[in-house]
PDB file of C-alpha atoms in Angstrom:
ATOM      1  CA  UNK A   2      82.840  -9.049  -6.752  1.00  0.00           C
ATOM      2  CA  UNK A   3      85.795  -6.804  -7.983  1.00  0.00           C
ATOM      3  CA  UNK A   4      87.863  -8.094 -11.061  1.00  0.00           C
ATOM      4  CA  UNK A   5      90.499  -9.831  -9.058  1.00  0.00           C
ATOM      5  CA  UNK A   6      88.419 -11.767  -6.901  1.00  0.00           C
ATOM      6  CA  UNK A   7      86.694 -13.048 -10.171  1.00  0.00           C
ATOM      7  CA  UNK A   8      90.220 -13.810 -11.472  1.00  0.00           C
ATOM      8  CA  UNK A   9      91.127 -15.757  -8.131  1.00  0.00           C
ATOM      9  CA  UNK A  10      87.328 -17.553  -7.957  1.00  0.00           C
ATOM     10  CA  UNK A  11      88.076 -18.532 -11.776  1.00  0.00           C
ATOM     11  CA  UNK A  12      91.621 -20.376 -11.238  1.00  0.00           C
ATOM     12  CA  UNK A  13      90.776 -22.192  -8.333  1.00  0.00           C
ATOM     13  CA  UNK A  14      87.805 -23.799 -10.280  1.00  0.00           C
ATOM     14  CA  UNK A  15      90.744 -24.200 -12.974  1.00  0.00           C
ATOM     15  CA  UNK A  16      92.694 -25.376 -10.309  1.00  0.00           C
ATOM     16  CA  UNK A  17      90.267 -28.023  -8.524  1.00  0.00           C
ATOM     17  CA  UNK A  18      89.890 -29.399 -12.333  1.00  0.00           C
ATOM     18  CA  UNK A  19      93.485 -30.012 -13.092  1.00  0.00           C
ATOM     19  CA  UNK A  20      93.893 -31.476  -9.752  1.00  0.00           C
ATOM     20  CA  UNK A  21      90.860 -34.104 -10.107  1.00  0.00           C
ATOM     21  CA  UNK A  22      92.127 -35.122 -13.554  1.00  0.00           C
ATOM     22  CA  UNK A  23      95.703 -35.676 -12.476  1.00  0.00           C
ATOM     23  CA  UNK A  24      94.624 -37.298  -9.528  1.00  0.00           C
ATOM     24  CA  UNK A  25      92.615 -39.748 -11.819  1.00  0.00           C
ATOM     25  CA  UNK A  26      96.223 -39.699 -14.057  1.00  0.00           C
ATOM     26  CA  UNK A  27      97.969 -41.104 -11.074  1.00  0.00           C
ATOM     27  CA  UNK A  28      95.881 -43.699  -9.268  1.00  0.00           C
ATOM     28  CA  UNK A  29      94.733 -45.253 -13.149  1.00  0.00           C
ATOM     29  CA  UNK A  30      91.244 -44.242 -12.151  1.00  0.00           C
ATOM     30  CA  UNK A  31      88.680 -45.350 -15.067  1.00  0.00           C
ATOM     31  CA  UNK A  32      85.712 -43.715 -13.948  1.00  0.00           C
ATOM     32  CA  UNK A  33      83.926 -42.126 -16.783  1.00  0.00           C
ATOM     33  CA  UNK A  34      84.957 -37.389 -16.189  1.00  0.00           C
ATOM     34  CA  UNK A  35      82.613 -35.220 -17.878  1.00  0.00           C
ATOM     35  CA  UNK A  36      83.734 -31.987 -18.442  1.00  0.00           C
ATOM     36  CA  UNK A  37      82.480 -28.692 -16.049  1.00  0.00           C
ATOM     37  CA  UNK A  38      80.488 -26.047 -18.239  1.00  0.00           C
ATOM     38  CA  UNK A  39      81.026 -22.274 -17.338  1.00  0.00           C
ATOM     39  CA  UNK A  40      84.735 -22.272 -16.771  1.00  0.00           C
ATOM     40  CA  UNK A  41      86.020 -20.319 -19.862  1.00  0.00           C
ATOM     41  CA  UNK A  42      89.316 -20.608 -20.617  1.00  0.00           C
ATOM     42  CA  UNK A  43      92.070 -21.866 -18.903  1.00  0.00           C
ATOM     43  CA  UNK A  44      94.307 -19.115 -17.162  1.00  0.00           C
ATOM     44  CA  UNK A  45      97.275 -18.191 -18.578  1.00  0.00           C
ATOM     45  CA  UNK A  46      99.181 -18.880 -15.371  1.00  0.00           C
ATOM     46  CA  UNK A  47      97.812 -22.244 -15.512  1.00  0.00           C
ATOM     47  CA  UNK A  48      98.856 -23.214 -18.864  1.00  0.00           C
ATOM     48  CA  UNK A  49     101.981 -24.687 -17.948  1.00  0.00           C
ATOM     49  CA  UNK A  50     100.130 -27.505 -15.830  1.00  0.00           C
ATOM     50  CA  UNK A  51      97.399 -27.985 -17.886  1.00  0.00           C
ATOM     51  CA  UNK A  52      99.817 -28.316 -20.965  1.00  0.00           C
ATOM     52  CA  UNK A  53     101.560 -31.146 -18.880  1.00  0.00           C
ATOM     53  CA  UNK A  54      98.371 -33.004 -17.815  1.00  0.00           C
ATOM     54  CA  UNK A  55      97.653 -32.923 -21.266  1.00  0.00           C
ATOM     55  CA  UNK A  56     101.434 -34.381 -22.555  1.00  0.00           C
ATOM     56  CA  UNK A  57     100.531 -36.860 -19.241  1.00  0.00           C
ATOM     57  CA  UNK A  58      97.014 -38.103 -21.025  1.00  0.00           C
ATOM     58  CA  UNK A  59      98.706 -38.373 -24.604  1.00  0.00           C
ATOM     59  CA  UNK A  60     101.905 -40.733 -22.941  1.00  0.00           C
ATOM     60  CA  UNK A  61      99.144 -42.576 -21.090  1.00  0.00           C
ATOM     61  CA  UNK A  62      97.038 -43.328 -24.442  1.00  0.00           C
ATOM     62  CA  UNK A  63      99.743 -44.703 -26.330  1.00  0.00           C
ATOM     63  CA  UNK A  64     100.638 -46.846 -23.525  1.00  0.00           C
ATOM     64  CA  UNK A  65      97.128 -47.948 -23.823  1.00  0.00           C
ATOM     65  CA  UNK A  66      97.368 -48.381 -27.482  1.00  0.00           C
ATOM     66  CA  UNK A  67     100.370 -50.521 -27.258  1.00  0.00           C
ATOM     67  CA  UNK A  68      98.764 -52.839 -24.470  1.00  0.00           C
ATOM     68  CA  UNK A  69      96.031 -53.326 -26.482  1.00  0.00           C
ATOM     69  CA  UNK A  70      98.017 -54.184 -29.651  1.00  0.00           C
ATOM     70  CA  UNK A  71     100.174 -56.518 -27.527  1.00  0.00           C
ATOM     71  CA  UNK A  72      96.295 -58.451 -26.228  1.00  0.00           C
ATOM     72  CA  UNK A  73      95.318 -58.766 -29.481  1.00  0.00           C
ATOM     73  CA  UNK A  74      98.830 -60.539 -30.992  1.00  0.00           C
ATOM     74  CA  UNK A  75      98.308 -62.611 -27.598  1.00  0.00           C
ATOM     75  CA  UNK A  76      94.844 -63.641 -28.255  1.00  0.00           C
ATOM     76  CA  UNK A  77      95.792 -64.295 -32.434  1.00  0.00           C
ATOM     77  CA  UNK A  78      98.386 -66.758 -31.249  1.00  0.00           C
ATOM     78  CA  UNK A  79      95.869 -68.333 -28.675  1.00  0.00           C
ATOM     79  CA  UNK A  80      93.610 -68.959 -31.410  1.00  0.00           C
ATOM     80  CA  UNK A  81      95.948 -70.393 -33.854  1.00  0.00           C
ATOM     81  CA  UNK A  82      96.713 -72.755 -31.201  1.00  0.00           C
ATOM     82  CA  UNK A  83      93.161 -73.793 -30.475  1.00  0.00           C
ATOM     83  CA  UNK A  84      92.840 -74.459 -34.388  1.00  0.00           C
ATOM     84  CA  UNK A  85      95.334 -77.291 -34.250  1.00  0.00           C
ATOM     85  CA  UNK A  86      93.217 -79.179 -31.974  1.00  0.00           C
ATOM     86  CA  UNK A  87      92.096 -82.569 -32.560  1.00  0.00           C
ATOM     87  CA  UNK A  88      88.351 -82.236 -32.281  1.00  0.00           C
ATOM     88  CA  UNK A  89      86.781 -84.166 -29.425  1.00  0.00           C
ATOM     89  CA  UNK A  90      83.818 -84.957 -31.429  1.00  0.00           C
ATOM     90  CA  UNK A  91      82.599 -85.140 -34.898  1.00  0.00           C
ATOM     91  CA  UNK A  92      82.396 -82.290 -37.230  1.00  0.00           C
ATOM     92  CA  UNK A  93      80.313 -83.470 -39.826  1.00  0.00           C
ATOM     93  CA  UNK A  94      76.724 -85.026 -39.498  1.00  0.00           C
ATOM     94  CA  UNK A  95      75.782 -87.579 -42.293  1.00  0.00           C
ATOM     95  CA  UNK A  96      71.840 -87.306 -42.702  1.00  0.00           C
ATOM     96  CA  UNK A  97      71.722 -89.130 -45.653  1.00  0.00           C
ATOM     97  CA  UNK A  98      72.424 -93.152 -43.812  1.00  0.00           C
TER      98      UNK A  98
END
Protein backbone atom coordinates (compact mmCIF):
# COMPACT_ATOMS: atom_id res chain seq x y z
CA UNK A 1 0.00 0.00 0.00
CA UNK A 2 1.82 3.27 -1.13
CA UNK A 3 1.87 6.26 1.42
CA UNK A 4 -1.20 7.95 0.10
CA UNK A 5 -3.44 5.17 0.08
CA UNK A 6 -2.42 4.69 3.83
CA UNK A 7 -3.18 8.42 4.29
CA UNK A 8 -6.72 8.01 2.53
CA UNK A 9 -7.43 4.34 4.46
CA UNK A 10 -6.44 6.37 7.78
CA UNK A 11 -9.05 9.43 7.40
CA UNK A 12 -11.85 7.54 6.40
CA UNK A 13 -11.51 5.41 9.64
CA UNK A 14 -11.12 9.10 11.15
CA UNK A 15 -13.90 9.93 9.19
CA UNK A 16 -16.46 6.94 9.96
CA UNK A 17 -15.55 7.91 13.80
CA UNK A 18 -16.48 11.51 13.74
CA UNK A 19 -19.51 10.65 11.84
CA UNK A 20 -20.81 7.86 14.44
CA UNK A 21 -20.16 10.24 17.34
CA UNK A 22 -21.99 13.17 15.82
CA UNK A 23 -24.60 11.06 14.73
CA UNK A 24 -24.99 9.92 18.45
CA UNK A 25 -24.62 14.09 19.16
CA UNK A 26 -27.71 14.61 17.14
CA UNK A 27 -30.31 11.93 17.77
CA UNK A 28 -29.34 12.20 21.99
CA UNK A 29 -28.23 8.62 21.62
CA UNK A 30 -27.06 7.23 25.23
CA UNK A 31 -25.61 4.12 24.27
CA UNK A 32 -22.43 3.52 26.08
CA UNK A 33 -19.06 4.42 22.67
CA UNK A 34 -15.86 2.91 23.42
CA UNK A 35 -13.15 4.26 21.74
CA UNK A 36 -11.38 2.35 18.37
CA UNK A 37 -7.61 1.36 19.15
CA UNK A 38 -5.08 1.66 16.18
CA UNK A 39 -6.21 4.92 14.70
CA UNK A 40 -3.29 7.29 15.65
CA UNK A 41 -3.89 10.63 15.48
CA UNK A 42 -6.44 12.54 14.09
CA UNK A 43 -5.57 14.10 10.56
CA UNK A 44 -4.74 17.40 10.32
CA UNK A 45 -7.40 18.01 7.67
CA UNK A 46 -9.80 16.67 10.05
CA UNK A 47 -9.11 18.82 12.92
CA UNK A 48 -11.51 21.36 12.16
CA UNK A 49 -14.51 18.78 12.61
CA UNK A 50 -13.23 16.95 15.24
CA UNK A 51 -12.46 20.30 17.15
CA UNK A 52 -16.27 21.08 16.63
CA UNK A 53 -17.63 17.66 17.73
CA UNK A 54 -15.63 18.23 20.58
CA UNK A 55 -17.03 22.17 21.34
CA UNK A 56 -20.58 20.06 20.40
CA UNK A 57 -19.89 17.38 23.47
CA UNK A 58 -18.66 20.23 25.94
CA UNK A 59 -22.19 22.54 25.08
CA UNK A 60 -24.04 19.24 25.44
CA UNK A 61 -22.46 18.45 29.06
CA UNK A 62 -23.24 21.61 30.55
CA UNK A 63 -26.66 21.37 29.32
CA UNK A 64 -26.62 18.16 31.15
CA UNK A 65 -25.15 19.68 34.18
CA UNK A 66 -27.71 22.33 34.36
CA UNK A 67 -30.70 19.76 33.94
CA UNK A 68 -29.45 17.92 36.55
CA UNK A 69 -28.98 20.88 38.94
CA UNK A 70 -32.49 22.05 38.00
CA UNK A 71 -33.88 17.90 39.15
CA UNK A 72 -32.24 18.14 42.14
CA UNK A 73 -33.72 21.90 43.33
CA UNK A 74 -37.07 20.13 41.99
CA UNK A 75 -36.80 17.10 44.05
CA UNK A 76 -35.40 19.46 47.41
CA UNK A 77 -38.63 21.38 47.14
CA UNK A 78 -40.69 18.06 46.72
CA UNK A 79 -39.29 16.91 49.84
CA UNK A 80 -39.75 19.92 51.89
CA UNK A 81 -43.24 19.60 50.94
CA UNK A 82 -43.67 15.99 51.95
CA UNK A 83 -42.13 17.07 55.46
CA UNK A 84 -45.11 19.26 56.25
CA UNK A 85 -47.36 16.41 56.12
CA UNK A 86 -49.61 15.46 58.80
CA UNK A 87 -48.63 11.87 59.44
CA UNK A 88 -51.34 9.32 58.73
CA UNK A 89 -50.29 7.25 61.57
CA UNK A 90 -48.38 7.35 64.71
CA UNK A 91 -44.77 8.09 64.99
CA UNK A 92 -43.94 7.03 68.25
CA UNK A 93 -44.58 3.52 69.87
CA UNK A 94 -45.04 3.55 73.75
CA UNK A 95 -43.71 0.03 75.01
CA UNK A 96 -43.67 0.92 78.37
CA UNK A 97 -48.11 0.78 79.00
Amino acid sequence: MSPEQRDAAHRAEWEAVLTVLERAAVDDDPAPWLAPTGLGPVPRALMGRASRLLAAQHDRMQSLERQRRATLEHLGALRQVDATREPQRSVYLDASA
